[in-house]
Amino acid sequence: MYENDGLSPLKSPLGLGSTLQELTLYDYLLESECPGDEVAKLFQANPLLPGIIITQQGKFTGMISRRRYFEHMSRPYSLELFSQQPLFILYRFTKTDMLVLDRETSIMTAVRQSLERSPELIHEPIVVQVEPETYKLLDVHQLLLSQLQIHELSTVAMRESQAQLRHQAQQLELALLELQRTQTQLIQTEKMSSLGQLVAGVAHEINNPIGFIYSNLHHAKEYTQALRRMLDIYRQHCPEPIAAIEAEAEKIELDYLLEDLPKVLNSMQQGAERVRDIVLSLRNFCRLDEAQMKQVNIHDGINNTIMLLQSQLKGKPGQEAIAIHKEYSDLPLVQCYPGQLNQVFMNILVNAIYALVESNQHQNADKKSHKKSSCEQKQPCTNSQSSPSNSTRLIPAIRIRTELIETKKVRIKISDNGPGMTEDVRKRLFDPFFTTKPVGQGTGLGLSISYEIVVNQHGGELKCFSEPGKGTEFAIEIPLQQSPPAQILPRFA
């Protein structure tokens, strides 16, 4: 059984000393003997529910989060295995370490302890003990909202007390830097969590129908061949067909139909295989099953990222196709967080594509302006008299190179032949919320998050080299084997 009144309202406004009991807490309960599909019903009825509390004879046993439930249920055969089984069986497969805090814990302390969890657990709900035998769940993203409100209060307090309490203002300024870094980490967690849930849904909703189509195509081909053999036998034994049959055969163009039908089936098979490859690339990009450090092939992550960006690389009216040049070295497996590193490749490649597209649009605009001015001066406007800028125009391209450094590190270089950037822009490139894109097209977090992933999460280096008119190159260096987390220094030390 579960309770309908599953959450406690948020008490506002929050203050610097606010505790977890002032936030929205969820207490949807399910007995461990309930069938597993009861969890899906609760999540469908409550889209904001972060997880379910599991009890055994009314006593707290554990919890299962929305993210982990859908990840496990989207795997092959999981729906058939767990939907009608008791909930405790599914809980054994999804059980992870839980962060349990008292209701009197301050919000800032809860944020700090939440971020100290391992990367694969950082977006899991927090268990809040409100009574000796009563537990509720707190959504980590609700913690972010409360932290933002406290951030506002901290900023106001700093401004009001600057004249009289300068020392306190300096301490608050340091706190703001820490809050900014915390926000960046939480936003990254939210983005990856949302992307993981999206991929889990795509895999579940697309894989099943594509599986039906793909598996039945083989039978369809066999049935088609059997029908053709039957028709051949009929033609051999009945060389003089009935007039009505012959008229219908001419009407439907039977000979062409028999010739084209195998091609149609082959085309359907190729399309089904293409969709299956795209879904596989999405899963490999997010690496839902590999949130921990893994030994992986870096080239697979780059290739999967490029496949997901094919629609942006293809040529369009008024925009040339962007060429991808790969220069891969023979690299050993690298210990890393695959999903996070794929996000770095995605952020850098998206920025390179944006720069090349913008440069291409500016060149087209300049070309039209030059042609218009030439025609107004009554000069011949023919293809044979193209301007010098057109004859030396480069094809937009991105070059990806990998190499092994001193048998201890891997270097990945991603460069483009775009317009480049000034030194002032390059120096601020990795600052949070800095962007050169128009309002609404960029958040200024992509490269900042990439820097945090490479430097803080992998103990590596992320550098940018660029000059106006000479393109841009990003160099990523990470060790083959990761050092203990304590040896990796934070960026905002």
Short mmCIF file of C-alpha atoms in Angstrom, two decimals:
data_model
loop_
_atom_site.label_atom_id
_atom_site.label_comp_id
_atom_site.label_asym_id
_atom_site.label_seq_id
_atom_site.Cartn_x
_atom_site.Cartn_y
_atom_site.Cartn_z
CA MET A 1 0.00 0.00 0.00
CA TYR A 2 1.09 3.60 -0.47
CA GLU A 3 0.03 6.99 0.84
CA ASN A 4 -1.74 9.52 -1.41
CA ASP A 5 -0.54 12.53 0.56
CA GLY A 6 3.05 11.99 -0.48
CA LEU A 7 4.78 15.33 0.09
CA SER A 8 5.12 18.11 2.62
CA PRO A 9 4.83 21.71 1.31
CA LEU A 10 7.83 24.02 1.03
CA LYS A 11 7.95 26.58 3.83
CA SER A 12 9.34 29.88 2.53
CA PRO A 13 11.20 32.08 2.63
CA LEU A 14 14.39 30.21 3.47
CA GLY A 15 17.15 31.65 5.60
CA LEU A 16 20.83 31.05 6.17
CA GLY A 17 20.00 28.70 9.03
CA SER A 18 17.22 26.81 7.23
CA THR A 19 17.13 23.04 7.65
CA LEU A 20 15.92 20.14 5.52
CA GLN A 21 12.51 19.98 7.25
CA GLU A 22 11.65 23.30 5.59
CA LEU A 23 11.91 21.79 2.10
CA THR A 24 9.47 19.68 0.10
CA LEU A 25 9.79 16.08 1.30
CA TYR A 26 8.18 13.03 -0.32
CA ASP A 27 6.89 10.04 1.67
CA TYR A 28 5.37 7.69 -0.89
CA LEU A 29 5.67 4.23 0.67
CA LEU A 30 5.48 0.74 -0.83
CA GLU A 31 5.72 -2.57 0.99
CA SER A 32 8.54 -4.82 -0.21
CA GLU A 33 6.02 -7.54 -1.10
CA CYS A 34 4.19 -5.34 -3.63
CA PRO A 35 4.66 -6.21 -7.32
CA GLY A 36 7.32 -4.19 -9.14
CA ASP A 37 4.86 -2.56 -11.55
CA GLU A 38 3.34 -0.63 -8.62
CA VAL A 39 6.44 1.58 -8.72
CA ALA A 40 5.82 2.48 -12.37
CA LYS A 41 2.22 3.45 -11.55
CA LEU A 42 3.40 5.81 -8.81
CA PHE A 43 6.01 7.44 -11.06
CA GLN A 44 3.49 7.89 -13.89
CA ALA A 45 0.95 9.47 -11.54
CA ASN A 46 3.57 11.75 -9.94
CA PRO A 47 6.05 13.08 -12.56
CA LEU A 48 8.07 15.04 -9.96
CA LEU A 49 8.46 12.11 -7.56
CA PRO A 50 12.22 11.44 -7.13
CA GLY A 51 11.86 7.98 -5.61
CA ILE A 52 9.89 5.49 -3.50
CA ILE A 53 10.47 4.52 0.13
CA ILE A 54 10.42 0.73 0.62
CA THR A 55 9.14 -0.71 3.90
CA GLN A 56 8.86 -4.19 5.35
CA GLN A 57 5.95 -4.63 7.75
CA GLY A 58 5.83 -0.86 8.14
CA LYS A 59 9.55 -0.46 8.93
CA PHE A 60 11.97 1.44 6.70
CA THR A 61 14.06 -0.85 4.49
CA GLY A 62 15.46 1.41 1.79
CA MET A 63 14.51 3.43 -1.26
CA ILE A 64 14.64 3.18 -5.05
CA SER A 65 15.07 6.31 -7.15
CA ARG A 66 13.19 7.15 -10.34
CA ARG A 67 16.43 7.22 -12.37
CA ARG A 68 17.68 3.79 -11.24
CA TYR A 69 14.23 2.22 -11.66
CA PHE A 70 13.87 3.31 -15.28
CA GLU A 71 17.51 2.47 -16.10
CA HIS A 72 17.04 -1.11 -14.91
CA MET A 73 13.57 -1.54 -16.40
CA SER A 74 14.80 -0.34 -19.82
CA ARG A 75 17.34 -3.15 -20.08
CA PRO A 76 16.49 -6.25 -22.12
CA TYR A 77 13.98 -8.57 -20.40
CA SER A 78 13.93 -6.46 -17.19
CA LEU A 79 10.26 -5.52 -17.67
CA GLU A 80 9.24 -9.19 -17.92
CA LEU A 81 11.51 -10.23 -15.03
CA PHE A 82 10.63 -7.63 -12.40
CA SER A 83 7.17 -6.20 -13.16
CA GLN A 84 5.25 -9.00 -11.42
CA GLN A 85 7.92 -10.00 -8.91
CA PRO A 86 7.94 -8.68 -5.32
CA LEU A 87 9.55 -5.27 -5.03
CA PHE A 88 12.36 -6.49 -2.78
CA ILE A 89 13.78 -8.57 -5.67
CA LEU A 90 14.16 -5.47 -7.85
CA TYR A 91 15.52 -3.57 -4.84
CA ARG A 92 18.35 -6.09 -4.49
CA PHE A 93 19.50 -5.28 -8.05
CA THR A 94 19.21 -1.49 -7.68
CA LYS A 95 20.41 -1.18 -4.08
CA THR A 96 23.07 1.49 -3.56
CA ASP A 97 24.54 3.46 -0.68
CA MET A 98 22.04 5.98 0.68
CA LEU A 99 22.73 9.39 2.19
CA VAL A 100 20.56 9.57 5.34
CA LEU A 101 20.35 12.96 7.09
CA ASP A 102 18.41 14.25 10.06
CA ARG A 103 15.62 16.76 9.46
CA GLU A 104 17.56 19.33 11.54
CA THR A 105 20.52 19.24 9.12
CA SER A 106 21.16 22.65 7.56
CA ILE A 107 20.66 23.01 3.83
CA MET A 108 24.26 24.09 3.19
CA THR A 109 25.59 21.08 5.14
CA ALA A 110 23.31 18.79 3.13
CA VAL A 111 24.61 20.28 -0.14
CA ARG A 112 28.21 19.72 0.93
CA GLN A 113 27.60 16.11 2.00
CA SER A 114 25.61 15.41 -1.17
CA LEU A 115 28.48 16.56 -3.38
CA GLU A 116 30.93 14.37 -1.48
CA ARG A 117 29.15 11.28 -2.80
CA SER A 118 30.59 9.31 -5.72
CA PRO A 119 29.63 10.59 -9.21
CA GLU A 120 27.18 7.76 -9.90
CA LEU A 121 25.25 8.56 -6.68
CA ILE A 122 25.38 12.37 -6.69
CA HIS A 123 21.93 12.76 -8.24
CA GLU A 124 20.23 10.13 -6.02
CA PRO A 125 17.51 11.41 -3.63
CA ILE A 126 18.48 12.09 -0.01
CA VAL A 127 16.74 10.15 2.77
CA VAL A 128 15.58 12.51 5.56
CA GLN A 129 14.72 11.09 8.99
CA VAL A 130 11.83 13.19 10.35
CA GLU A 131 10.94 10.88 13.29
CA PRO A 132 12.70 7.90 14.90
CA GLU A 133 10.83 5.48 12.58
CA THR A 134 9.68 7.87 9.86
CA TYR A 135 11.65 8.68 6.71
CA LYS A 136 10.99 10.90 3.70
CA LEU A 137 12.84 11.68 0.43
CA LEU A 138 14.39 14.96 -0.71
CA ASP A 139 15.02 15.65 -4.42
CA VAL A 140 18.61 16.83 -4.98
CA HIS A 141 17.38 19.36 -7.54
CA GLN A 142 15.04 20.83 -4.90
CA LEU A 143 18.20 21.30 -2.84
CA LEU A 144 19.62 23.34 -5.74
CA LEU A 145 16.58 25.64 -5.75
CA SER A 146 16.86 26.24 -2.02
CA GLN A 147 20.57 26.89 -2.37
CA LEU A 148 19.89 29.53 -5.03
CA GLN A 149 17.46 31.28 -2.69
CA ILE A 150 20.03 31.21 0.11
CA HIS A 151 22.58 32.50 -2.40
CA GLU A 152 20.36 35.54 -3.01
CA LEU A 153 20.09 36.16 0.71
CA SER A 154 23.85 35.83 1.11
CA THR A 155 24.44 38.37 -1.65
CA VAL A 156 22.03 40.89 -0.10
CA ALA A 157 23.58 40.42 3.33
CA MET A 158 27.05 40.98 1.90
CA ARG A 159 26.05 44.24 0.21
CA GLU A 160 24.28 45.60 3.31
CA SER A 161 27.18 44.86 5.65
CA GLN A 162 30.13 45.87 3.44
CA ALA A 163 30.69 49.24 5.14
CA GLN A 164 30.57 47.97 8.74
CA LEU A 165 31.68 44.32 8.45
CA ARG A 166 34.36 44.21 5.77
CA HIS A 167 35.90 41.04 7.10
CA GLN A 168 32.55 39.26 6.99
CA ALA A 169 32.03 40.51 3.43
CA GLN A 170 35.32 38.93 2.37
CA GLN A 171 34.23 35.61 3.84
CA LEU A 172 30.95 35.80 1.98
CA GLU A 173 32.78 36.50 -1.28
CA LEU A 174 34.72 33.28 -0.83
CA ALA A 175 31.44 31.52 -0.10
CA LEU A 176 30.01 32.87 -3.34
CA LEU A 177 32.86 31.36 -5.33
CA GLU A 178 32.20 28.02 -3.69
CA LEU A 179 28.48 28.35 -4.37
CA GLN A 180 29.19 29.09 -8.05
CA ARG A 181 31.28 25.96 -8.34
CA THR A 182 28.60 23.95 -6.55
CA GLN A 183 25.93 25.26 -8.90
CA THR A 184 28.00 24.28 -11.94
CA GLN A 185 28.39 20.75 -10.58
CA LEU A 186 24.68 20.43 -9.82
CA ILE A 187 23.71 21.75 -13.25
CA GLN A 188 26.06 19.24 -14.86
CA THR A 189 24.49 16.48 -12.78
CA GLU A 190 20.99 17.61 -13.80
CA LYS A 191 21.93 17.68 -17.50
CA MET A 192 23.48 14.22 -17.44
CA SER A 193 20.63 12.82 -15.34
CA SER A 194 18.00 14.23 -17.73
CA LEU A 195 19.94 12.94 -20.74
CA GLY A 196 20.23 9.52 -19.12
CA GLN A 197 16.48 9.37 -18.50
CA LEU A 198 15.81 10.48 -22.08
CA VAL A 199 18.06 7.77 -23.51
CA ALA A 200 16.49 5.15 -21.26
CA GLY A 201 13.06 6.13 -22.57
CA VAL A 202 14.25 6.20 -26.19
CA ALA A 203 15.87 2.77 -25.84
CA HIS A 204 12.72 1.32 -24.32
CA GLU A 205 10.23 2.92 -26.72
CA ILE A 206 12.22 2.45 -29.95
CA ASN A 207 14.06 -0.82 -29.42
CA ASN A 208 10.92 -2.91 -28.97
CA PRO A 209 9.08 -1.90 -32.19
CA ILE A 210 12.32 -1.93 -34.18
CA GLY A 211 12.98 -5.41 -32.80
CA PHE A 212 9.59 -6.56 -34.02
CA ILE A 213 10.21 -5.11 -37.49
CA TYR A 214 13.77 -6.44 -37.74
CA SER A 215 12.89 -9.97 -36.58
CA ASN A 216 9.86 -10.21 -38.87
CA LEU A 217 11.71 -9.01 -41.98
CA HIS A 218 13.49 -12.36 -42.22
CA HIS A 219 10.16 -14.20 -42.23
CA ALA A 220 8.72 -11.70 -44.70
CA LYS A 221 11.57 -12.45 -47.11
CA GLU A 222 11.01 -16.19 -46.78
CA TYR A 223 7.26 -15.80 -47.32
CA THR A 224 7.89 -13.61 -50.38
CA GLN A 225 10.27 -16.17 -51.89
CA ALA A 226 7.75 -18.95 -51.23
CA LEU A 227 5.01 -16.97 -52.98
CA ARG A 228 7.31 -16.33 -55.96
CA ARG A 229 8.11 -20.04 -56.22
CA MET A 230 4.40 -20.83 -56.07
CA LEU A 231 3.73 -18.31 -58.84
CA ASP A 232 6.50 -19.79 -61.02
CA ILE A 233 5.04 -23.28 -60.62
CA TYR A 234 1.62 -21.94 -61.52
CA ARG A 235 3.03 -20.30 -64.68
CA GLN A 236 4.78 -23.55 -65.69
CA HIS A 237 1.66 -25.68 -65.38
CA CYS A 238 -0.79 -23.06 -66.62
CA PRO A 239 0.99 -21.33 -69.51
CA GLU A 240 -2.30 -19.88 -70.78
CA PRO A 241 -3.70 -17.77 -67.92
CA ILE A 242 -7.31 -16.75 -67.58
CA ALA A 243 -8.12 -13.39 -69.12
CA ALA A 244 -9.19 -11.86 -65.79
CA ILE A 245 -5.95 -12.95 -64.13
CA GLU A 246 -3.86 -11.62 -67.01
CA ALA A 247 -5.71 -8.25 -66.90
CA GLU A 248 -5.16 -7.92 -63.15
CA ALA A 249 -1.47 -8.82 -63.57
CA GLU A 250 -1.05 -6.04 -66.12
CA LYS A 251 -2.98 -3.62 -63.90
CA ILE A 252 -0.72 -4.16 -60.86
CA GLU A 253 2.44 -4.51 -63.02
CA LEU A 254 3.14 -7.97 -61.61
CA ASP A 255 6.59 -8.41 -63.19
CA TYR A 256 7.79 -5.07 -61.82
CA LEU A 257 6.26 -5.86 -58.43
CA LEU A 258 8.12 -9.19 -58.24
CA GLU A 259 11.37 -7.46 -59.17
CA ASP A 260 10.97 -4.49 -56.77
CA LEU A 261 9.57 -6.29 -53.69
CA PRO A 262 12.95 -7.79 -52.57
CA LYS A 263 14.51 -4.33 -52.93
CA VAL A 264 11.79 -2.84 -50.71
CA LEU A 265 12.40 -5.48 -48.05
CA ASN A 266 16.17 -4.88 -48.18
CA SER A 267 15.59 -1.14 -47.85
CA MET A 268 13.38 -1.74 -44.80
CA GLN A 269 16.09 -3.93 -43.26
CA GLN A 270 18.73 -1.26 -43.82
CA GLY A 271 16.47 1.36 -42.23
CA ALA A 272 15.83 -0.83 -39.18
CA GLU A 273 19.57 -1.45 -38.79
CA ARG A 274 20.22 2.29 -39.04
CA VAL A 275 17.72 3.07 -36.27
CA ARG A 276 19.23 0.32 -34.13
CA ASP A 277 22.73 1.78 -34.62
CA ILE A 278 21.52 5.27 -33.65
CA VAL A 279 19.94 3.99 -30.42
CA LEU A 280 23.15 2.08 -29.65
CA SER A 281 25.19 5.25 -30.22
CA LEU A 282 22.93 7.16 -27.82
CA ARG A 283 23.39 4.52 -25.13
CA ASN A 284 27.15 4.40 -25.69
CA PHE A 285 27.34 8.21 -25.57
CA CYS A 286 25.67 8.42 -22.14
CA ARG A 287 27.06 5.05 -20.96
CA LEU A 288 24.14 4.48 -18.57
CA ASP A 289 25.72 1.29 -17.25
CA GLU A 290 29.19 2.81 -16.76
CA ALA A 291 28.90 5.66 -14.25
CA GLN A 292 32.02 4.40 -12.48
CA MET A 293 35.62 4.51 -13.67
CA LYS A 294 36.03 2.12 -16.60
CA GLN A 295 38.78 1.01 -18.97
CA VAL A 296 37.44 2.23 -22.33
CA ASN A 297 38.50 2.88 -25.91
CA ILE A 298 38.62 6.67 -26.34
CA HIS A 299 38.05 6.36 -30.09
CA ASP A 300 34.66 4.67 -29.53
CA GLY A 301 33.46 7.66 -27.50
CA ILE A 302 34.62 10.12 -30.19
CA ASN A 303 33.00 8.11 -32.99
CA ASN A 304 29.68 7.81 -31.13
CA THR A 305 29.66 11.56 -30.49
CA ILE A 306 30.32 12.29 -34.18
CA MET A 307 27.47 9.98 -35.21
CA LEU A 308 25.06 11.91 -32.97
CA LEU A 309 26.18 15.18 -34.62
CA GLN A 310 25.76 13.97 -38.22
CA SER A 311 22.69 16.16 -38.79
CA GLN A 312 24.75 19.28 -37.96
CA LEU A 313 27.72 18.19 -40.08
CA LYS A 314 25.74 17.59 -43.27
CA GLY A 315 25.43 20.31 -45.88
CA LYS A 316 22.28 22.42 -46.08
CA PRO A 317 21.04 25.13 -48.46
CA GLY A 318 23.42 28.05 -48.00
CA GLN A 319 25.75 26.00 -45.79
CA GLU A 320 28.59 23.70 -46.82
CA ALA A 321 29.05 20.28 -45.24
CA ILE A 322 31.70 20.12 -42.52
CA ALA A 323 34.39 17.51 -43.16
CA ILE A 324 35.72 15.35 -40.30
CA HIS A 325 39.36 14.20 -40.53
CA LYS A 326 40.42 11.51 -38.04
CA GLU A 327 44.06 10.82 -37.27
CA TYR A 328 43.88 8.10 -34.62
CA SER A 329 46.97 6.57 -33.08
CA ASP A 330 47.12 3.10 -31.59
CA LEU A 331 46.03 3.83 -28.02
CA PRO A 332 45.63 1.50 -25.03
CA LEU A 333 42.46 1.48 -22.94
CA VAL A 334 42.02 4.56 -20.75
CA GLN A 335 40.60 4.60 -17.22
CA CYS A 336 37.95 7.32 -17.07
CA TYR A 337 34.30 8.22 -16.59
CA PRO A 338 33.04 7.42 -20.14
CA GLY A 339 29.83 9.43 -19.97
CA GLN A 340 31.55 12.55 -18.65
CA LEU A 341 34.36 12.36 -21.21
CA ASN A 342 31.83 11.95 -24.03
CA GLN A 343 30.17 15.13 -22.78
CA VAL A 344 33.51 16.94 -23.14
CA PHE A 345 33.87 15.76 -26.74
CA MET A 346 30.27 16.83 -27.44
CA ASN A 347 30.77 20.35 -25.97
CA ILE A 348 34.00 20.99 -27.92
CA LEU A 349 32.65 19.62 -31.22
CA VAL A 350 29.40 21.60 -30.92
CA ASN A 351 31.38 24.81 -30.37
CA ALA A 352 33.58 24.04 -33.39
CA ILE A 353 30.51 23.38 -35.57
CA TYR A 354 28.89 26.62 -34.40
CA ALA A 355 32.05 28.62 -35.23
CA LEU A 356 32.32 27.07 -38.72
CA VAL A 357 28.63 27.61 -39.51
CA GLU A 358 28.77 31.25 -38.39
CA SER A 359 31.91 31.82 -40.45
CA ASN A 360 30.26 30.22 -43.49
CA GLN A 361 27.21 32.45 -43.15
CA HIS A 362 29.36 35.58 -42.92
CA GLN A 363 31.31 34.53 -46.04
CA ASN A 364 28.08 33.96 -47.97
CA ALA A 365 26.80 37.37 -46.91
CA ASP A 366 30.06 39.02 -47.99
CA LYS A 367 29.94 37.15 -51.31
CA LYS A 368 26.39 38.37 -52.05
CA SER A 369 27.34 41.93 -51.09
CA HIS A 370 30.44 41.85 -53.34
CA LYS A 371 28.42 40.41 -56.26
CA LYS A 372 25.72 43.03 -55.86
CA SER A 373 28.21 45.91 -55.82
CA SER A 374 29.99 44.48 -58.89
CA CYS A 375 26.74 44.23 -60.86
CA GLU A 376 25.78 47.77 -59.90
CA GLN A 377 29.06 48.93 -61.46
CA LYS A 378 28.02 47.07 -64.68
CA GLN A 379 30.83 44.53 -64.43
CA PRO A 380 30.26 41.02 -65.89
CA CYS A 381 28.84 38.72 -63.16
CA THR A 382 29.97 35.32 -64.39
CA ASN A 383 31.39 32.29 -62.64
CA SER A 384 34.66 32.63 -64.55
CA GLN A 385 35.36 35.98 -62.85
CA SER A 386 35.09 34.88 -59.23
CA SER A 387 36.66 37.02 -56.55
CA PRO A 388 40.06 36.07 -55.08
CA SER A 389 38.42 35.33 -51.74
CA ASN A 390 36.28 32.63 -53.37
CA SER A 391 39.21 30.95 -55.10
CA THR A 392 41.10 30.56 -51.81
CA ARG A 393 38.08 29.65 -49.74
CA LEU A 394 38.67 26.64 -47.47
CA ILE A 395 36.22 23.78 -46.98
CA PRO A 396 34.95 23.82 -43.35
CA ALA A 397 36.70 20.99 -41.54
CA ILE A 398 37.34 19.58 -38.09
CA ARG A 399 40.48 17.53 -37.43
CA ILE A 400 40.69 15.04 -34.54
CA ARG A 401 44.08 13.63 -33.56
CA THR A 402 45.01 11.25 -30.76
CA GLU A 403 48.44 10.27 -29.49
CA LEU A 404 50.18 8.60 -26.56
CA ILE A 405 52.51 10.80 -24.47
CA GLU A 406 55.39 9.17 -22.58
CA THR A 407 53.32 5.97 -22.24
CA LYS A 408 51.45 7.60 -19.32
CA LYS A 409 49.03 10.06 -20.86
CA VAL A 410 46.66 10.33 -23.81
CA ARG A 411 46.33 13.56 -25.78
CA ILE A 412 43.26 14.35 -27.89
CA LYS A 413 43.47 17.40 -30.18
CA ILE A 414 40.29 18.79 -31.76
CA SER A 415 40.95 21.65 -34.20
CA ASP A 416 38.94 23.56 -36.79
CA ASN A 417 39.75 25.98 -39.62
CA GLY A 418 37.20 28.53 -38.45
CA PRO A 419 37.67 32.24 -37.72
CA GLY A 420 39.52 31.73 -34.42
CA MET A 421 39.21 34.08 -31.45
CA THR A 422 40.96 36.99 -29.74
CA GLU A 423 43.28 36.57 -26.76
CA ASP A 424 40.75 38.22 -24.43
CA VAL A 425 38.07 35.70 -25.38
CA ARG A 426 40.49 32.77 -25.11
CA LYS A 427 41.48 33.73 -21.54
CA ARG A 428 37.84 33.74 -20.38
CA LEU A 429 36.80 30.65 -22.33
CA PHE A 430 36.55 28.33 -19.30
CA ASP A 431 34.88 30.83 -16.96
CA PRO A 432 31.37 29.78 -15.83
CA PHE A 433 28.52 31.55 -17.68
CA PHE A 434 30.86 33.22 -20.21
CA THR A 435 29.63 32.95 -23.80
CA THR A 436 30.06 34.77 -27.09
CA LYS A 437 26.80 33.39 -28.52
CA PRO A 438 23.63 35.51 -28.78
CA VAL A 439 21.18 35.50 -25.90
CA GLY A 440 19.17 32.29 -25.88
CA GLN A 441 21.71 30.24 -27.88
CA GLY A 442 24.26 29.51 -25.16
CA THR A 443 24.46 29.18 -21.37
CA GLY A 444 28.22 29.64 -20.98
CA LEU A 445 28.48 26.36 -19.06
CA GLY A 446 29.62 23.85 -21.71
CA LEU A 447 33.36 24.57 -21.68
CA SER A 448 33.36 25.38 -17.95
CA ILE A 449 31.85 21.97 -17.21
CA SER A 450 34.31 20.36 -19.65
CA TYR A 451 37.20 21.96 -17.75
CA GLU A 452 35.85 20.62 -14.44
CA ILE A 453 35.47 17.12 -15.89
CA VAL A 454 38.96 16.96 -17.42
CA VAL A 455 40.89 18.71 -14.62
CA ASN A 456 38.98 17.82 -11.44
CA GLN A 457 37.40 14.48 -12.31
CA HIS A 458 40.29 13.05 -14.36
CA GLY A 459 43.37 14.93 -13.13
CA GLY A 460 44.18 16.06 -16.66
CA GLU A 461 44.62 19.29 -18.63
CA LEU A 462 42.36 21.15 -21.05
CA LYS A 463 43.98 23.91 -23.11
CA CYS A 464 42.87 26.13 -25.97
CA PHE A 465 45.08 27.61 -28.70
CA SER A 466 43.65 30.15 -31.10
CA GLU A 467 44.39 33.28 -33.11
CA PRO A 468 42.03 35.39 -35.20
CA GLY A 469 41.85 33.98 -38.72
CA LYS A 470 43.84 30.83 -37.87
CA GLY A 471 41.21 28.53 -36.38
CA THR A 472 41.01 27.02 -32.91
CA GLU A 473 42.51 23.92 -31.30
CA PHE A 474 41.55 22.25 -28.01
CA ALA A 475 44.08 19.88 -26.43
CA ILE A 476 42.88 17.34 -23.86
CA GLU A 477 45.42 15.38 -21.82
CA ILE A 478 44.39 12.70 -19.33
CA PRO A 479 46.41 9.96 -17.62
CA LEU A 480 45.94 6.34 -18.63
CA GLN A 481 45.38 5.40 -14.98
CA GLN A 482 43.65 7.73 -12.54
CA SER A 483 45.25 8.91 -9.30
CA PRO A 484 43.35 8.73 -5.98
CA PRO A 485 40.70 11.48 -5.74
CA ALA A 486 42.56 13.21 -2.90
CA GLN A 487 45.43 14.04 -5.24
CA ILE A 488 43.23 15.97 -7.69
CA LEU A 489 43.12 19.65 -6.70
CA PRO A 490 39.93 21.69 -7.26
CA ARG A 491 40.03 24.54 -9.73
CA PHE A 492 38.72 27.11 -7.22
CA ALA A 493 41.23 26.32 -4.45
#
